[in-house]
């Protein structure tokens, strides 16, 4: 009889524990449904963030700004300042009151599969380059970033030093295994302000920009400016490539200066000669296989002077006094920039240093 009672008790306990285990499994399954990836999102302030749980966002020092993952997550806004670092995608590096020079910020890979870092300049306003003209024929330091500089390191070619007004521009860096360093330095007493969006790009992303591009543009048409174009002075020591993604079904591209003064590089104003090819030696842009028409047999790659004008042999060619359209069917589509370290002036006129403001448009096959 005792044995029978013990057996009945054990059976009842087993049934109870089995029901409890089933209940716990149901609870676990309910909570497991709300797990979500830490994808990018848009905050309520119209900036970029990352989708985290509210607890994760707080632990990273972020601010919840909107929801994501069907309301189960928060769009986490992350910012860093001088002396800080990040290993989280979509972080912002911002200036703050009381910031002093030098100001550094480290960007570390969020994972081993990160290949590129994209710096998007939401705002960027630091001291202008030198504008002093010595009115002689000796090389001078006009257009050099002397009182403020922004420098970054890269696992690939070193990006150029920039200064001035550069809101709306961007830079692409090759991600370093031991972190990329962003550095602002200045000696000027003027306020130096910036807000830089930091995007980490996976090696496997199908839209990843090609290697060797400092800026990367998409779309069948758009605009490309020299750094600090808004400040009316291009910068010295610029050697880089602007890349334009070839859109599906498009086989050629055109480049045109914007307005009547959207291209002023290198010549001593006023100049009545079209400057292309070997006539451009100090500052110029590179348009591979550029010509007067699509598929032209007479082409040149270097362009400088008062206007962006196609070359029509023989040389010298008298300028039309306005820009003309440059055609190219060489892929990939690229606009190279070569600005040397100095400028040359004469007793009365200065070498043109405004830079370029160019409209590109791809042509269907």
mmCIF file with all atom_site columns, N, CA and C in Angstrom, residues 93 105 107 119 121 124 149-162 171-173 176 180-184 196 214:
data_model
loop_
_atom_site.group_PDB
_atom_site.id
_atom_site.type_symbol
_atom_site.label_atom_id
_atom_site.label_alt_id
_atom_site.label_comp_id
_atom_site.label_asym_id
_atom_site.label_entity_id
_atom_site.label_seq_id
_atom_site.pdbx_PDB_ins_code
_atom_site.Cartn_x
_atom_site.Cartn_y
_atom_site.Cartn_z
_atom_site.occupancy
_atom_site.B_iso_or_equiv
_atom_site.pdbx_formal_charge
_atom_site.auth_seq_id
_atom_site.auth_comp_id
_atom_site.auth_asym_id
_atom_site.auth_atom_id
_atom_site.pdbx_PDB_model_num
ATOM 1  N N  . UNK A 1 93  ? 30.509 62.188 -34.690 1.00 0.00 ? 93  UNK A N  1
ATOM 2  C CA . UNK A 1 93  ? 31.628 62.863 -34.021 1.00 0.00 ? 93  UNK A CA 1
ATOM 3  C C  . UNK A 1 93  ? 31.357 64.352 -34.124 1.00 0.00 ? 93  UNK A C  1
ATOM 4  N N  . UNK A 1 105 ? 39.634 61.702 -32.428 1.00 0.00 ? 105 UNK A N  1
ATOM 5  C CA . UNK A 1 105 ? 38.546 60.749 -32.204 1.00 0.00 ? 105 UNK A CA 1
ATOM 6  C C  . UNK A 1 105 ? 38.896 59.474 -32.954 1.00 0.00 ? 105 UNK A C  1
ATOM 7  N N  . UNK A 1 107 ? 37.997 55.730 -34.553 1.00 0.00 ? 107 UNK A N  1
ATOM 8  C CA . UNK A 1 107 ? 36.919 54.918 -35.113 1.00 0.00 ? 107 UNK A CA 1
ATOM 9  C C  . UNK A 1 107 ? 37.444 53.495 -35.286 1.00 0.00 ? 107 UNK A C  1
ATOM 10 N N  . UNK A 1 119 ? 32.784 58.989 -43.916 1.00 0.00 ? 119 UNK A N  1
ATOM 11 C CA . UNK A 1 119 ? 32.583 60.179 -43.090 1.00 0.00 ? 119 UNK A CA 1
ATOM 12 C C  . UNK A 1 119 ? 31.676 61.140 -43.854 1.00 0.00 ? 119 UNK A C  1
ATOM 13 N N  . UNK A 1 121 ? 29.906 64.717 -43.796 1.00 0.00 ? 121 UNK A N  1
ATOM 14 C CA . UNK A 1 121 ? 30.009 66.004 -43.104 1.00 0.00 ? 121 UNK A CA 1
ATOM 15 C C  . UNK A 1 121 ? 28.642 66.692 -43.067 1.00 0.00 ? 121 UNK A C  1
ATOM 16 N N  . UNK A 1 124 ? 30.374 71.301 -41.219 1.00 0.00 ? 124 UNK A N  1
ATOM 17 C CA . UNK A 1 124 ? 31.844 71.360 -41.210 1.00 0.00 ? 124 UNK A CA 1
ATOM 18 C C  . UNK A 1 124 ? 32.235 72.790 -41.532 1.00 0.00 ? 124 UNK A C  1
ATOM 19 N N  . UNK A 1 149 ? 43.180 72.542 -39.602 1.00 0.00 ? 149 UNK A N  1
ATOM 20 C CA . UNK A 1 149 ? 43.312 71.369 -40.473 1.00 0.00 ? 149 UNK A CA 1
ATOM 21 C C  . UNK A 1 149 ? 42.435 70.231 -39.951 1.00 0.00 ? 149 UNK A C  1
ATOM 22 N N  . UNK A 1 150 ? 41.929 69.439 -40.877 1.00 0.00 ? 150 UNK A N  1
ATOM 23 C CA . UNK A 1 150 ? 41.281 68.170 -40.547 1.00 0.00 ? 150 UNK A CA 1
ATOM 24 C C  . UNK A 1 150 ? 42.045 67.078 -41.278 1.00 0.00 ? 150 UNK A C  1
ATOM 25 N N  . UNK A 1 151 ? 42.546 66.110 -40.509 1.00 0.00 ? 151 UNK A N  1
ATOM 26 C CA . UNK A 1 151 ? 43.312 65.005 -41.073 1.00 0.00 ? 151 UNK A CA 1
ATOM 27 C C  . UNK A 1 151 ? 42.731 63.675 -40.611 1.00 0.00 ? 151 UNK A C  1
ATOM 28 N N  . UNK A 1 152 ? 42.800 62.692 -41.469 1.00 0.00 ? 152 UNK A N  1
ATOM 29 C CA . UNK A 1 152 ? 42.382 61.336 -41.109 1.00 0.00 ? 152 UNK A CA 1
ATOM 30 C C  . UNK A 1 152 ? 43.423 60.357 -41.632 1.00 0.00 ? 152 UNK A C  1
ATOM 31 N N  . UNK A 1 153 ? 43.554 59.227 -40.952 1.00 0.00 ? 153 UNK A N  1
ATOM 32 C CA . UNK A 1 153 ? 44.433 58.190 -41.486 1.00 0.00 ? 153 UNK A CA 1
ATOM 33 C C  . UNK A 1 153 ? 43.581 57.067 -42.061 1.00 0.00 ? 153 UNK A C  1
ATOM 34 N N  . UNK A 1 154 ? 44.198 56.257 -42.881 1.00 0.00 ? 154 UNK A N  1
ATOM 35 C CA . UNK A 1 154 ? 43.478 55.226 -43.616 1.00 0.00 ? 154 UNK A CA 1
ATOM 36 C C  . UNK A 1 154 ? 44.415 54.055 -43.855 1.00 0.00 ? 154 UNK A C  1
ATOM 37 N N  . UNK A 1 155 ? 43.834 52.884 -44.046 1.00 0.00 ? 155 UNK A N  1
ATOM 38 C CA . UNK A 1 155 ? 44.637 51.715 -44.376 1.00 0.00 ? 155 UNK A CA 1
ATOM 39 C C  . UNK A 1 155 ? 45.071 51.739 -45.832 1.00 0.00 ? 155 UNK A C  1
ATOM 40 N N  . UNK A 1 156 ? 44.528 52.677 -46.606 1.00 0.00 ? 156 UNK A N  1
ATOM 41 C CA . UNK A 1 156 ? 44.903 52.867 -47.999 1.00 0.00 ? 156 UNK A CA 1
ATOM 42 C C  . UNK A 1 156 ? 45.608 54.195 -48.175 1.00 0.00 ? 156 UNK A C  1
ATOM 43 N N  . UNK A 1 157 ? 45.447 54.848 -49.339 1.00 0.00 ? 157 UNK A N  1
ATOM 44 C CA . UNK A 1 157 ? 46.064 56.162 -49.567 1.00 0.00 ? 157 UNK A CA 1
ATOM 45 C C  . UNK A 1 157 ? 45.606 57.177 -48.524 1.00 0.00 ? 157 UNK A C  1
ATOM 46 N N  . UNK A 1 158 ? 46.521 58.033 -48.083 1.00 0.00 ? 158 UNK A N  1
ATOM 47 C CA . UNK A 1 158 ? 46.179 59.040 -47.080 1.00 0.00 ? 158 UNK A CA 1
ATOM 48 C C  . UNK A 1 158 ? 45.282 60.116 -47.684 1.00 0.00 ? 158 UNK A C  1
ATOM 49 N N  . UNK A 1 159 ? 44.097 60.339 -47.142 1.00 0.00 ? 159 UNK A N  1
ATOM 50 C CA . UNK A 1 159 ? 43.222 61.394 -47.662 1.00 0.00 ? 159 UNK A CA 1
ATOM 51 C C  . UNK A 1 159 ? 43.868 62.761 -47.499 1.00 0.00 ? 159 UNK A C  1
ATOM 52 N N  . UNK A 1 160 ? 43.470 63.739 -48.316 1.00 0.00 ? 160 UNK A N  1
ATOM 53 C CA . UNK A 1 160 ? 44.072 65.069 -48.222 1.00 0.00 ? 160 UNK A CA 1
ATOM 54 C C  . UNK A 1 160 ? 43.634 65.804 -46.967 1.00 0.00 ? 160 UNK A C  1
ATOM 55 N N  . UNK A 1 161 ? 44.463 66.757 -46.555 1.00 0.00 ? 161 UNK A N  1
ATOM 56 C CA . UNK A 1 161 ? 44.091 67.674 -45.473 1.00 0.00 ? 161 UNK A CA 1
ATOM 57 C C  . UNK A 1 161 ? 43.076 68.671 -46.006 1.00 0.00 ? 161 UNK A C  1
ATOM 58 N N  . UNK A 1 162 ? 42.021 68.924 -45.230 1.00 0.00 ? 162 UNK A N  1
ATOM 59 C CA . UNK A 1 162 ? 41.022 69.894 -45.671 1.00 0.00 ? 162 UNK A CA 1
ATOM 60 C C  . UNK A 1 162 ? 40.740 70.904 -44.557 1.00 0.00 ? 162 UNK A C  1
ATOM 61 N N  . UNK A 1 171 ? 33.905 61.669 -47.167 1.00 0.00 ? 171 UNK A N  1
ATOM 62 C CA . UNK A 1 171 ? 35.194 61.014 -47.407 1.00 0.00 ? 171 UNK A CA 1
ATOM 63 C C  . UNK A 1 171 ? 35.042 59.522 -47.144 1.00 0.00 ? 171 UNK A C  1
ATOM 64 N N  . UNK A 1 172 ? 35.738 58.733 -47.946 1.00 0.00 ? 172 UNK A N  1
ATOM 65 C CA . UNK A 1 172 ? 35.781 57.294 -47.742 1.00 0.00 ? 172 UNK A CA 1
ATOM 66 C C  . UNK A 1 172 ? 37.181 56.894 -47.289 1.00 0.00 ? 172 UNK A C  1
ATOM 67 N N  . UNK A 1 173 ? 37.252 56.063 -46.255 1.00 0.00 ? 173 UNK A N  1
ATOM 68 C CA . UNK A 1 173 ? 38.524 55.589 -45.719 1.00 0.00 ? 173 UNK A CA 1
ATOM 69 C C  . UNK A 1 173 ? 38.553 54.069 -45.763 1.00 0.00 ? 173 UNK A C  1
ATOM 70 N N  . UNK A 1 176 ? 41.059 50.517 -40.730 1.00 0.00 ? 176 UNK A N  1
ATOM 71 C CA . UNK A 1 176 ? 42.288 49.953 -40.174 1.00 0.00 ? 176 UNK A CA 1
ATOM 72 C C  . UNK A 1 176 ? 41.950 48.950 -39.066 1.00 0.00 ? 176 UNK A C  1
ATOM 73 N N  . UNK A 1 180 ? 40.928 53.870 -37.050 1.00 0.00 ? 180 UNK A N  1
ATOM 74 C CA . UNK A 1 180 ? 41.238 55.084 -37.802 1.00 0.00 ? 180 UNK A CA 1
ATOM 75 C C  . UNK A 1 180 ? 41.122 56.279 -36.863 1.00 0.00 ? 180 UNK A C  1
ATOM 76 N N  . UNK A 1 181 ? 42.025 57.243 -37.034 1.00 0.00 ? 181 UNK A N  1
ATOM 77 C CA . UNK A 1 181 ? 42.027 58.422 -36.167 1.00 0.00 ? 181 UNK A CA 1
ATOM 78 C C  . UNK A 1 181 ? 41.637 59.661 -36.958 1.00 0.00 ? 181 UNK A C  1
ATOM 79 N N  . UNK A 1 182 ? 40.649 60.399 -36.444 1.00 0.00 ? 182 UNK A N  1
ATOM 80 C CA . UNK A 1 182 ? 40.230 61.673 -37.018 1.00 0.00 ? 182 UNK A CA 1
ATOM 81 C C  . UNK A 1 182 ? 40.807 62.777 -36.142 1.00 0.00 ? 182 UNK A C  1
ATOM 82 N N  . UNK A 1 183 ? 41.440 63.782 -36.768 1.00 0.00 ? 183 UNK A N  1
ATOM 83 C CA . UNK A 1 183 ? 42.129 64.813 -35.995 1.00 0.00 ? 183 UNK A CA 1
ATOM 84 C C  . UNK A 1 183 ? 41.837 66.213 -36.522 1.00 0.00 ? 183 UNK A C  1
ATOM 85 N N  . UNK A 1 184 ? 41.372 67.072 -35.636 1.00 0.00 ? 184 UNK A N  1
ATOM 86 C CA . UNK A 1 184 ? 41.252 68.504 -35.914 1.00 0.00 ? 184 UNK A CA 1
ATOM 87 C C  . UNK A 1 184 ? 42.350 69.231 -35.135 1.00 0.00 ? 184 UNK A C  1
ATOM 88 N N  . UNK A 1 196 ? 30.016 65.059 -37.777 1.00 0.00 ? 196 UNK A N  1
ATOM 89 C CA . UNK A 1 196 ? 30.410 64.086 -38.800 1.00 0.00 ? 196 UNK A CA 1
ATOM 90 C C  . UNK A 1 196 ? 29.725 62.748 -38.541 1.00 0.00 ? 196 UNK A C  1
ATOM 91 N N  . UNK A 1 214 ? 37.797 58.602 -53.020 1.00 0.00 ? 214 UNK A N  1
ATOM 92 C CA . UNK A 1 214 ? 37.651 59.433 -51.821 1.00 0.00 ? 214 UNK A CA 1
ATOM 93 C C  . UNK A 1 214 ? 36.198 59.864 -51.651 1.00 0.00 ? 214 UNK A C  1
#
